[in-house]
Amino acid sequence: MWYLIHGIDLPNSLAGRKQHRPAHLARLEALRDQGRLKLAGPLPAIDAEDPGPAGFTGSIIVAEFGSLEEANAWAADDPYLAGGVYARVDVSPFRPVLP
């Protein structure tokens, strides 16, 4: 089943994002290589492709896991959570309809 993982950043998280980004991306690339990643990306804090120092408010990941428990466990190990970028991570079942 697909799950939506919504990481919500702490204020002033940009430096932590930069520091922990390589490890965060490595986990996403592993999901992609396994054919389990539908999409992933950050949420800019302002209406701009590159928000600069305004940074980001969080991230969205849609990925396939065997269960909600598995998705929660994967999300709990995210380097952004361990590194103090995310204040919290919410995981919900997701059913793709379009496109």
Coordinates of N, CA and C in Angstrom, one line a residue:
M1 N 0.9 -1.2 0.0 CA 0.0 0.0 0.0 C 0.9 1.2 0.0
W2 N 0.3 2.3 -0.5 CA 1.0 3.6 -0.6 C 0.8 4.4 0.7
Y3 N 1.8 5.2 1.2 CA 1.6 6.0 2.4 C 2.2 7.4 2.1
L4 N 1.5 8.4 2.6 CA 1.9 9.7 2.6 C 2.7 10.0 3.9
I5 N 3.9 10.5 3.7 CA 4.7 10.8 4.9 C 4.9 12.3 4.8
H6 N 4.5 13.0 5.9 CA 4.6 14.5 5.9 C 5.5 14.9 7.1
G7 N 6.7 15.3 6.8 CA 7.6 15.8 7.8 C 7.4 17.3 7.9
I8 N 7.2 17.7 9.2 CA 7.0 19.1 9.5 C 8.2 19.7 10.1
D9 N 8.8 20.7 9.5 CA 10.0 21.3 10.0 C 9.9 22.1 11.3
L10 N 10.9 22.1 12.1 CA 11.0 23.1 13.2 C 11.4 24.4 12.6
P11 N 11.2 25.5 13.3 CA 11.6 26.8 12.8 C 13.1 26.8 12.5
N12 N 13.5 27.6 11.6 CA 15.0 27.8 11.3 C 15.7 26.5 11.0
S13 N 15.1 25.6 10.2 CA 15.6 24.3 10.0 C 16.6 24.2 8.8
L14 N 16.8 25.3 8.1 CA 17.6 25.2 6.9 C 19.0 24.7 7.1
A15 N 19.7 25.1 8.1 CA 21.1 24.6 8.3 C 21.1 23.1 8.5
G16 N 20.1 22.6 9.3 CA 20.0 21.2 9.6 C 19.7 20.4 8.3
R17 N 18.8 21.0 7.5 CA 18.5 20.4 6.2 C 19.7 20.2 5.4
K18 N 20.5 21.2 5.3 CA 21.7 21.2 4.5 C 22.7 20.1 5.0
Q19 N 22.8 20.0 6.3 CA 23.7 19.1 6.9 C 23.3 17.6 6.7
H20 N 22.0 17.4 6.9 CA 21.5 16.0 6.9 C 20.9 15.6 5.5
R21 N 20.9 16.5 4.5 CA 20.3 16.2 3.2 C 20.9 14.9 2.5
P22 N 22.3 14.8 2.5 CA 22.8 13.6 1.8 C 22.2 12.3 2.3
A23 N 22.2 12.1 3.7 CA 21.6 10.9 4.3 C 20.2 10.8 4.0
H24 N 19.4 11.9 4.0 CA 18.0 11.9 3.8 C 17.7 11.4 2.3
L25 N 18.5 12.0 1.4 CA 18.3 11.6 0.0 C 18.7 10.2 -0.3
A26 N 19.7 9.7 0.4 CA 20.2 8.3 0.2 C 19.0 7.3 0.5
R27 N 18.3 7.6 1.5 CA 17.2 6.7 1.9 C 16.1 6.8 0.8
L28 N 15.8 8.0 0.3 CA 14.8 8.1 -0.8 C 15.3 7.5 -2.1
E29 N 16.5 7.6 -2.4 CA 17.1 6.9 -3.6 C 17.0 5.4 -3.5
A30 N 17.1 4.9 -2.3 CA 17.0 3.4 -2.1 C 15.5 3.0 -2.4
L31 N 14.6 3.8 -1.9 CA 13.2 3.5 -2.2 C 12.9 3.6 -3.7
R32 N 13.5 4.6 -4.3 CA 13.3 4.8 -5.7 C 13.8 3.6 -6.5
D33 N 15.0 3.2 -6.1 CA 15.7 2.0 -6.8 C 14.9 0.7 -6.6
Q34 N 14.2 0.6 -5.5 CA 13.3 -0.5 -5.3 C 12.0 -0.4 -5.9
G35 N 11.7 0.7 -6.6 CA 10.4 0.9 -7.3 C 9.3 1.2 -6.3
R36 N 9.6 1.7 -5.1 CA 8.7 2.0 -4.1 C 8.4 3.5 -3.8
L37 N 9.0 4.4 -4.6 CA 8.9 5.8 -4.4 C 8.0 6.4 -5.5
K38 N 6.9 7.0 -5.1 CA 6.0 7.7 -6.1 C 6.5 9.1 -6.3
L39 N 6.7 9.8 -5.2 CA 7.2 11.2 -5.2 C 7.8 11.6 -3.9
A40 N 8.6 12.7 -4.0 CA 9.2 13.2 -2.7 C 9.7 14.6 -3.0
G41 N 9.5 15.5 -2.1 CA 10.0 16.9 -2.2 C 9.7 17.7 -1.1
P42 N 10.5 18.8 -1.0 CA 10.3 19.8 0.1 C 9.1 20.8 -0.1
L43 N 8.7 21.4 0.9 CA 7.7 22.4 0.9 C 8.3 23.8 1.1
P44 N 8.5 24.6 0.1 CA 9.2 25.9 0.3 C 8.3 26.8 1.3
A45 N 9.0 27.6 2.1 CA 8.3 28.4 3.0 C 7.7 29.6 2.4
I46 N 8.2 30.0 1.1 CA 7.6 31.1 0.4 C 7.3 30.5 -1.0
D47 N 6.5 31.3 -1.8 CA 6.1 30.9 -3.1 C 7.3 31.2 -4.1
A48 N 8.3 30.3 -4.0 CA 9.4 30.4 -4.9 C 10.0 29.0 -5.1
E49 N 10.6 28.7 -6.3 CA 11.2 27.5 -6.5 C 12.4 27.3 -5.5
D50 N 13.2 28.4 -5.4 CA 14.3 28.4 -4.4 C 14.0 29.4 -3.4
P51 N 13.6 29.0 -2.2 CA 13.2 29.9 -1.1 C 14.3 30.7 -0.5
G52 N 15.5 30.3 -0.8 CA 16.7 31.0 -0.2 C 16.7 30.8 1.3
P53 N 17.0 31.9 2.0 CA 17.1 31.8 3.5 C 15.7 31.6 4.2
A54 N 14.6 31.7 3.4 CA 13.3 31.5 4.1 C 13.2 30.0 4.4
G55 N 13.9 29.1 3.6 CA 13.9 27.7 3.9 C 12.6 27.0 3.5
F56 N 12.3 26.0 4.3 CA 11.2 25.1 4.0 C 10.4 24.8 5.2
T57 N 9.1 24.4 5.0 CA 8.3 24.1 6.2 C 8.1 22.7 6.4
G58 N 8.6 21.8 5.5 CA 8.5 20.4 5.6 C 8.7 19.7 4.3
S59 N 8.4 18.4 4.3 CA 8.6 17.6 3.1 C 7.4 16.6 3.0
I60 N 7.2 16.2 1.7 CA 6.2 15.2 1.4 C 6.9 14.0 0.7
I61 N 6.5 12.8 1.2 CA 7.0 11.6 0.6 C 5.8 10.7 0.4
V62 N 5.7 10.1 -0.8 CA 4.7 9.1 -1.1 C 5.4 7.9 -1.5
A63 N 5.3 6.8 -0.7 CA 6.1 5.6 -0.9 C 5.3 4.4 -0.5
E64 N 5.7 3.3 -1.1 CA 5.0 2.0 -0.8 C 5.7 1.2 0.3
F65 N 4.9 0.8 1.2 CA 5.3 -0.1 2.3 C 4.3 -1.2 2.6
G66 N 4.8 -2.2 3.3 CA 3.9 -3.4 3.5 C 2.8 -3.2 4.5
S67 N 3.0 -2.1 5.3 CA 2.0 -1.8 6.4 C 2.2 -0.4 6.9
L68 N 1.2 0.1 7.6 CA 1.3 1.4 8.3 C 2.5 1.3 9.3
E69 N 2.6 0.2 10.0 CA 3.7 0.1 11.0 C 5.1 0.2 10.3
E70 N 5.2 -0.4 9.2 CA 6.5 -0.4 8.4 C 6.7 1.1 8.0
A71 N 5.7 1.7 7.5 CA 5.9 3.1 7.0 C 6.3 4.0 8.2
N72 N 5.6 3.8 9.3 CA 5.9 4.6 10.5 C 7.4 4.4 11.0
A73 N 7.8 3.1 10.9 CA 9.2 2.8 11.4 C 10.2 3.4 10.4
W74 N 9.9 3.4 9.1 CA 10.8 4.0 8.1 C 10.9 5.5 8.4
A75 N 9.7 6.1 8.6 CA 9.7 7.6 8.8 C 10.4 8.0 10.1
A76 N 10.3 7.1 11.1 CA 10.9 7.4 12.4 C 12.5 7.4 12.3
D77 N 13.0 6.7 11.3 CA 14.5 6.7 11.1 C 15.0 7.7 10.2
D78 N 14.2 8.7 9.8 CA 14.6 9.7 8.8 C 15.7 10.6 9.5
P79 N 16.8 10.8 8.8 CA 17.9 11.7 9.3 C 17.4 13.1 9.6
Y80 N 16.4 13.5 8.9 CA 15.9 14.9 9.3 C 15.2 14.9 10.6
L81 N 14.6 13.8 11.0 CA 13.9 13.7 12.3 C 15.0 13.6 13.4
A82 N 16.0 12.7 13.2 CA 17.1 12.5 14.2 C 17.9 13.7 14.3
G83 N 18.1 14.5 13.2 CA 18.9 15.7 13.1 C 18.3 16.9 13.6
G84 N 17.1 16.9 14.0 CA 16.4 18.1 14.5 C 15.9 19.0 13.4
V85 N 15.6 18.5 12.3 CA 15.0 19.3 11.2 C 13.5 19.2 11.3
Y86 N 13.0 18.0 11.5 CA 11.5 17.8 11.6 C 11.1 17.9 13.1
A87 N 10.0 18.6 13.3 CA 9.4 18.7 14.6 C 8.6 17.4 14.8
R88 N 8.0 16.9 13.7 CA 7.2 15.7 13.8 C 7.0 15.2 12.4
V89 N 6.6 13.9 12.3 CA 6.3 13.3 11.0 C 5.0 12.6 11.1
D90 N 4.1 12.9 10.2 CA 2.8 12.2 10.2 C 2.8 11.3 9.0
V91 N 2.2 10.1 9.2 CA 2.1 9.0 8.2 C 0.7 8.6 8.0
S92 N 0.2 8.6 6.8 CA -1.2 8.2 6.5 C -1.2 7.3 5.3
P93 N -2.2 6.4 5.3 CA -2.4 5.6 4.1 C -2.8 6.5 3.0
F94 N -2.4 6.2 1.8 CA -2.6 7.0 0.6 C -3.1 6.2 -0.6
R95 N -4.1 6.6 -1.2 CA -4.6 5.8 -2.4 C -4.5 6.7 -3.6
P96 N -3.5 6.4 -4.5 CA -3.4 7.2 -5.7 C -4.6 7.0 -6.6
V97 N -5.1 8.1 -7.2 CA -6.3 8.0 -8.1 C -5.9 8.6 -9.5
L98 N -5.2 9.7 -9.5 CA -4.8 10.4 -10.8 C -3.4 10.8 -10.7
P99 N -2.6 10.9 -11.7 CA -3.0 10.6 -13.1 C -3.0 9.2 -13.4

